[in-house]
CSV table of C-alpha atoms in Angstrom, one decimal:
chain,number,residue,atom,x,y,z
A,10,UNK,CA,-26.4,-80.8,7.6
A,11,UNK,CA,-28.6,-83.3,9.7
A,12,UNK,CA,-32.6,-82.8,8.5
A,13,UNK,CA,-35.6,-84.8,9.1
A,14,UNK,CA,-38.9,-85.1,6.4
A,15,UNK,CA,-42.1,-86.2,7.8
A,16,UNK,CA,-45.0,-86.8,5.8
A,17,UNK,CA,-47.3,-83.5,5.4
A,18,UNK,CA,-50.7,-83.8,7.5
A,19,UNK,CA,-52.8,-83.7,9.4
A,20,UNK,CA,-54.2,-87.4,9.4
A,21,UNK,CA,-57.9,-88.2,10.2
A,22,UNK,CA,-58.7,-91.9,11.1
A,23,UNK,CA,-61.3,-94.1,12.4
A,24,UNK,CA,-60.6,-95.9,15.4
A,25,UNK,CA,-59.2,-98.8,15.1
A,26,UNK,CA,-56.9,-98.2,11.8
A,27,UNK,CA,-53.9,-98.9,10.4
A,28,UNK,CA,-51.8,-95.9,11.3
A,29,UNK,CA,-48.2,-95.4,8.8
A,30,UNK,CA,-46.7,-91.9,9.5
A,31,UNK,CA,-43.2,-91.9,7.3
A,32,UNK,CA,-40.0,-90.3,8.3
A,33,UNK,CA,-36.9,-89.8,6.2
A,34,UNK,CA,-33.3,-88.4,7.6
A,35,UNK,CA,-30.4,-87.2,6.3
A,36,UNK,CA,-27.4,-87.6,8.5
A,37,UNK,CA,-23.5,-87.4,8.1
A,38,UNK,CA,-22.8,-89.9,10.8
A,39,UNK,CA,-24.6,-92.9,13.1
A,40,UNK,CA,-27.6,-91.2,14.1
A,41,UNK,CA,-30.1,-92.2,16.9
A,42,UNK,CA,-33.8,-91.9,15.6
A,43,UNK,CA,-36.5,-90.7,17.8
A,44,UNK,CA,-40.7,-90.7,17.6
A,45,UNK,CA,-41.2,-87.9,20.1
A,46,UNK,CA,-45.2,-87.7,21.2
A,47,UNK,CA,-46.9,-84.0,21.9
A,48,UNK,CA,-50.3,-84.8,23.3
A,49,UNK,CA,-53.1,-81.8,23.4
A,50,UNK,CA,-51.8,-79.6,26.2
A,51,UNK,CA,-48.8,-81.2,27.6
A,52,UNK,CA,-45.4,-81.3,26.5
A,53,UNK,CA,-43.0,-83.5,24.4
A,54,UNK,CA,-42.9,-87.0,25.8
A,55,UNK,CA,-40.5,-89.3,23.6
A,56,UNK,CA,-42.6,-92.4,22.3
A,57,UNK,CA,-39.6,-95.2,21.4
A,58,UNK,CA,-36.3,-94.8,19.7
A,59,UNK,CA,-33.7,-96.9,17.9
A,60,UNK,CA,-30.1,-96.9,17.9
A,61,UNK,CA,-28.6,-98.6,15.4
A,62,UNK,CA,-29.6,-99.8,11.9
A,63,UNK,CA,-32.3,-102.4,12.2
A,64,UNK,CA,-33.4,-101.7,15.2
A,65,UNK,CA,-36.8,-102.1,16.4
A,66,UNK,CA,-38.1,-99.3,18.5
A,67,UNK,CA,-41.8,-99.9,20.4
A,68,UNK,CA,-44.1,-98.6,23.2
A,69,UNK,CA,-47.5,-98.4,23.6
A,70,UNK,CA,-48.2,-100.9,20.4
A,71,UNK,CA,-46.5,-98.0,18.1
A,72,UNK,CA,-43.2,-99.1,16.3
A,73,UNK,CA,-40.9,-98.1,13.9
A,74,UNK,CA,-37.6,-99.9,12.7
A,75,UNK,CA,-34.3,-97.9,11.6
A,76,UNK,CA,-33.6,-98.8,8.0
A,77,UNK,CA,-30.2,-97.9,7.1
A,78,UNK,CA,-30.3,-98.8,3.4
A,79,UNK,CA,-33.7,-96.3,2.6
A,80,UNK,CA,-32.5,-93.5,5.8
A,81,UNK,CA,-36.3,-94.0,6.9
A,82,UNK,CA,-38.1,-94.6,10.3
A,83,UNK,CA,-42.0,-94.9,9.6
A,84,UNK,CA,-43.9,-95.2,12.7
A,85,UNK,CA,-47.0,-97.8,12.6
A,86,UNK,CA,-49.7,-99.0,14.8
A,87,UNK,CA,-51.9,-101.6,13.6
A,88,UNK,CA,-55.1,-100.5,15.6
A,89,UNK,CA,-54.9,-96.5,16.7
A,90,UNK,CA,-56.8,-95.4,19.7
A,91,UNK,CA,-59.0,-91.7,19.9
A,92,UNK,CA,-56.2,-91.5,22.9
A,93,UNK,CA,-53.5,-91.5,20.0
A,94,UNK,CA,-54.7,-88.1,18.6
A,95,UNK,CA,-51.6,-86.5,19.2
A,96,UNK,CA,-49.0,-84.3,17.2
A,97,UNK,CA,-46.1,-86.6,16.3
A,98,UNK,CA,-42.3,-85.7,15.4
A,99,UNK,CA,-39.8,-88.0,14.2
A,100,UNK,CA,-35.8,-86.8,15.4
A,101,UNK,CA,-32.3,-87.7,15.1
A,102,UNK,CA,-29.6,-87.3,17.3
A,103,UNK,CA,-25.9,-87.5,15.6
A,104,UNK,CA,-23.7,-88.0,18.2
A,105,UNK,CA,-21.1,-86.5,16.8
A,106,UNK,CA,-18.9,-84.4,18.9
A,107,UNK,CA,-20.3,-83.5,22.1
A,108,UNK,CA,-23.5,-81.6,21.6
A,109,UNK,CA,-26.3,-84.4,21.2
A,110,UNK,CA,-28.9,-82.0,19.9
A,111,UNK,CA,-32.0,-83.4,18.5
A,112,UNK,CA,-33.1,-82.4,14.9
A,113,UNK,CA,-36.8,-82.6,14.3
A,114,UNK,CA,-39.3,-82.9,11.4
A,115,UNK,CA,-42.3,-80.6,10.9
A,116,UNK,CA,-44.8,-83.2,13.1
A,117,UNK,CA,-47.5,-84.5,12.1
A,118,UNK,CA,-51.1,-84.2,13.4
A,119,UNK,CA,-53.0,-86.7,14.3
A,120,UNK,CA,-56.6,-86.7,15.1
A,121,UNK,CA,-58.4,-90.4,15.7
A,122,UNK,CA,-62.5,-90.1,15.7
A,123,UNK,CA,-64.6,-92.9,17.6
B,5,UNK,CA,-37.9,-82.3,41.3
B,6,UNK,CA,-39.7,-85.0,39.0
B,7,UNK,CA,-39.8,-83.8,35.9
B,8,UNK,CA,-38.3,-80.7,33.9
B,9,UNK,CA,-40.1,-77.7,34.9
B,10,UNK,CA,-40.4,-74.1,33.3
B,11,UNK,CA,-41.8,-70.8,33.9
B,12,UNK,CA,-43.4,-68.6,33.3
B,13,UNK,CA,-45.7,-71.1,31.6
B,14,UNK,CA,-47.7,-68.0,29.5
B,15,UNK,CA,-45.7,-64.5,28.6
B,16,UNK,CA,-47.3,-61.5,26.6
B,17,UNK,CA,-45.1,-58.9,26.1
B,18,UNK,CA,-44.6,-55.8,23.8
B,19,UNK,CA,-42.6,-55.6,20.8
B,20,UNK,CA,-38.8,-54.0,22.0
B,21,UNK,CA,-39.0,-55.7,25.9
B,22,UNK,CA,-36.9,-57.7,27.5
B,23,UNK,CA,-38.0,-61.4,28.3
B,24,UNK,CA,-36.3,-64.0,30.6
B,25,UNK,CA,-37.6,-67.5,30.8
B,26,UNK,CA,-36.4,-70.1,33.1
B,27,UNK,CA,-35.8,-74.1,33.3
B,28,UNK,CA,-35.1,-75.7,36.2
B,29,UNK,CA,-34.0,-79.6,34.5
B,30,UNK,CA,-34.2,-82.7,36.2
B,31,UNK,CA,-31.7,-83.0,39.5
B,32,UNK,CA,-28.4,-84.3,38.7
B,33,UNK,CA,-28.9,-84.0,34.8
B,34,UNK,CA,-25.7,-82.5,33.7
B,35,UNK,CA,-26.7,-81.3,29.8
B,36,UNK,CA,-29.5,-78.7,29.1
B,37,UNK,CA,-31.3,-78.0,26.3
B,38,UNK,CA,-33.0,-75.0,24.6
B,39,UNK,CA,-35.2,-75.5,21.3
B,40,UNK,CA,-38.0,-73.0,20.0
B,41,UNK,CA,-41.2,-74.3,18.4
B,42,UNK,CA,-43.0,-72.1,15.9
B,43,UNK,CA,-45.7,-72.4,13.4
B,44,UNK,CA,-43.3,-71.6,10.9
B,45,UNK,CA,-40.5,-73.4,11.6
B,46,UNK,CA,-41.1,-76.3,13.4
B,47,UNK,CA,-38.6,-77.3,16.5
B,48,UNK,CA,-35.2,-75.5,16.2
B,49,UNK,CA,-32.4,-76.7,18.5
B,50,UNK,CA,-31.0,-73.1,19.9
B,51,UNK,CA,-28.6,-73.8,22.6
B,52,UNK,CA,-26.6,-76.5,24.8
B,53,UNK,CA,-24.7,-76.5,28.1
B,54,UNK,CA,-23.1,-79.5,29.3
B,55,UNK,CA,-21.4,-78.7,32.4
B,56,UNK,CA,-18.5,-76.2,32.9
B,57,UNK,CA,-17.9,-76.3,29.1
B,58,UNK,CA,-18.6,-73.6,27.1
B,59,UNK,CA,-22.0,-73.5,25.8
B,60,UNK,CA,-23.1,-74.5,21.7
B,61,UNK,CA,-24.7,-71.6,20.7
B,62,UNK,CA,-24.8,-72.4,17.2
B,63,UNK,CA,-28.7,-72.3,17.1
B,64,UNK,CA,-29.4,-68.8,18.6
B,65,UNK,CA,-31.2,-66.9,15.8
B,66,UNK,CA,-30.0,-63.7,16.7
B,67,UNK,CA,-27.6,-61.6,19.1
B,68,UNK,CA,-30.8,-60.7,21.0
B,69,UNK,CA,-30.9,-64.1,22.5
B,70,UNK,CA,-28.7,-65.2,25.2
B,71,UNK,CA,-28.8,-68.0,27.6
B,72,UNK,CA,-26.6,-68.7,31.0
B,73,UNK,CA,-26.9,-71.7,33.4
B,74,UNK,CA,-25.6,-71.1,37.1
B,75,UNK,CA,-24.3,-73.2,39.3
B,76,UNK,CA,-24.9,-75.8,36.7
B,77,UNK,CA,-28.5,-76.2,37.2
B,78,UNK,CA,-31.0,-73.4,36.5
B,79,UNK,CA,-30.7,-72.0,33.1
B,80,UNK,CA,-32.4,-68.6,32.1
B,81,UNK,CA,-33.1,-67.8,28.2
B,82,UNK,CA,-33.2,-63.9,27.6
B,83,UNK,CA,-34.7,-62.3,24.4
B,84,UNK,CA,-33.7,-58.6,24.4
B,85,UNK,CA,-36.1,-56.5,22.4
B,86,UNK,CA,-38.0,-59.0,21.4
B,87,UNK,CA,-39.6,-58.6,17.7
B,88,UNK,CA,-43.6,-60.2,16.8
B,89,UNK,CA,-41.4,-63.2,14.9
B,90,UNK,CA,-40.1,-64.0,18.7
B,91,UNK,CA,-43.7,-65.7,19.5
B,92,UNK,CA,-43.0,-69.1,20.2
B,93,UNK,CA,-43.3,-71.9,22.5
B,94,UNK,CA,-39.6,-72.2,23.7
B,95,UNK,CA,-38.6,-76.1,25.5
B,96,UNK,CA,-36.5,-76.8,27.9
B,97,UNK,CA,-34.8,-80.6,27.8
B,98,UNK,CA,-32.5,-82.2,30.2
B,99,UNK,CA,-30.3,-85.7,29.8
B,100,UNK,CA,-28.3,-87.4,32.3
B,101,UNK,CA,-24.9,-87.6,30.0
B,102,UNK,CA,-23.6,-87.1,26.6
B,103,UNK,CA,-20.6,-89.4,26.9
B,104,UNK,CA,-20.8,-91.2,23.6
B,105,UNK,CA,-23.6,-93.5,24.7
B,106,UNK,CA,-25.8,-92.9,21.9
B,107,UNK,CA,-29.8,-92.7,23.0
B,108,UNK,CA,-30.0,-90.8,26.1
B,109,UNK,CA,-33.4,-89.5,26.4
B,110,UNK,CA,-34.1,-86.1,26.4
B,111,UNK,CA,-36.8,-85.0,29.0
B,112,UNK,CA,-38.6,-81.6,27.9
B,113,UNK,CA,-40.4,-79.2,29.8
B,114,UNK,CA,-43.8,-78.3,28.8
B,115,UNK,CA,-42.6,-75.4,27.9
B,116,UNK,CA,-42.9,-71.5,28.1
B,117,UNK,CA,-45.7,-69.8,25.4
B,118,UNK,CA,-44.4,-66.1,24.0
B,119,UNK,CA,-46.3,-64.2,22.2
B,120,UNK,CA,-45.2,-60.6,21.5
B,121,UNK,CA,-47.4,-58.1,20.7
C-alpha cells in the first residue's frame, strides 16, 4: 500500500537557517504530494503541493520538488522564521479510484529559537 | 460558513460511552473526510463520503465506529463504547470534487480532542 517516511525529529534551529525536512513515498500509481502545516493550536493548513514528477511546489519561501526517479519530496527554506515552528507532515494522494484520501507521515516538529 | 468547522472542540468521556462528534464542511463541498491523529499512530485516513455514493470505510479501526452524512452536508462520527486507545484528535476535511483532477485541496477542521478516561 501507499506510505509516507518523514525524517524522525523534532528539529531545533536558529533563526535564520537552512531548514531540509526529507520525505520519501511509496505509491502504486501517479500520486499528488502534499507539505501539510499544523501550527501550535490550530489545525492542518496545507503549505504547497505538487502534481506531477518535477514539479515545483512553493509558499511562504518553503519548497519542495516531486522527484519521480528517488520517490522523495524534501521541503526546504533557506532562511526559517521563529513563526515556522510548526509540526510538519508530508502526504500523498493516489488518485486512484474515487476515494482521494490523503496518506500521511509521522510529522515532524519544528521549533525555530530567536 | 468559511471554513470547516467541528464540535465539540474538547470531549472527556468514560471508558464504555457513547461519543458523537460532528463536522459541518465547507458549503457546496461534495467529499468529506474523516482521519484520527494519535500519538501513536500518526494521521490515519478512517472514512470518505462523496455524495449519494456509498461511503469508503476501509479505514474504521473497529465496528464501534460509524459515521453517516445527511442530506449531504453534516456528517456525525460515533464511537460506541469507546476504549482509553479511542483518545485522539479526530479531523474533519472537505474538497470541492474528486473527479480525476488530481490536487484538490483538502480543507481540515481543527478538529475534535477525545480523551477517554
Amino acid at each position: 500500500g501507499d506510505s509516507v517516511t518523514q525524517m524522525e525529529g523534532p528539529v531545533t534551529l536558529s533563526e535564520e537557517a537552512f531548514l531540509t525536512i526529507n520525505c520519501t513515498y511509496t505509491a502504486t500509481g501517479y500520486p499528488s504530494l502534499f507539505w501539510y502545516v499544523q501550527y501550535p493550536g490550530e489545525g492542518l493548513q496545507l503549505l504547497l503541493k505538487a502534481t506531477k514528477a518535477d514539479d515545483k511546489g512553493s509558499n511562504k519561501g518553503f519548497e519542495a520538488t516531486y522527484r519521480k526517479e528517488t520517490t522523495s519530496f524534501h521541503l526546504e527554506k533557506g532562511s526559517v522564521q521563529v513563526s515556522d515552528s510548526a509540526v510538519y507532515f508530508c502526504a500523498l494522494s493516489d488518485f486512484t479510484g474515487a476515494n482521494s484520501k490523503l496518506t500521511f507521515g509521522k510529522g515532524i516538529t519544528l521549533s525555530v529559537r530567536p | 460558513g468559511a471554513g470547516v468547522s467541528q464540535s465539540p472542540s474538547n470531549k472527556v468521556t468514560e471508558k464504555g460511552k457513547d461519543v458523537e462528534l460532528r463536522c459541518d464542511p465547507i458549503s457546496g463541498h461534495t467529499a468529506l473526510y474523516w482521519y484520527r491523529q494519535s500519538l501513536g499512530q500518526g494521521l490515519e485516513f478512517l472514512i470518505y463520503f462523496q455524495g449519494n455514493s456509498a461511503p469508503d470505510k476501509s479505514g474504521l479501526p473497529s465496528d464501534r465506529f460509524s459515521a453517516e452524512r445527511t442530506g449531504g452536508s453534516v456528517s456525525t462520527l460515533t464511537i460506541q463504547r469507546t476504549q482509553q486507545e479511542d483518545s485522539a484528535v479526530y479531523l474533519c476535511a472537505s474538497i470541492g470534487s474528486t473527479s480525476g483532477n488530481p490536487g484538490y485541496t483538502q480543507y481540515f477542521g481543527p478538529g475534535t480532542r477525545l480523551t477517554v478516561l
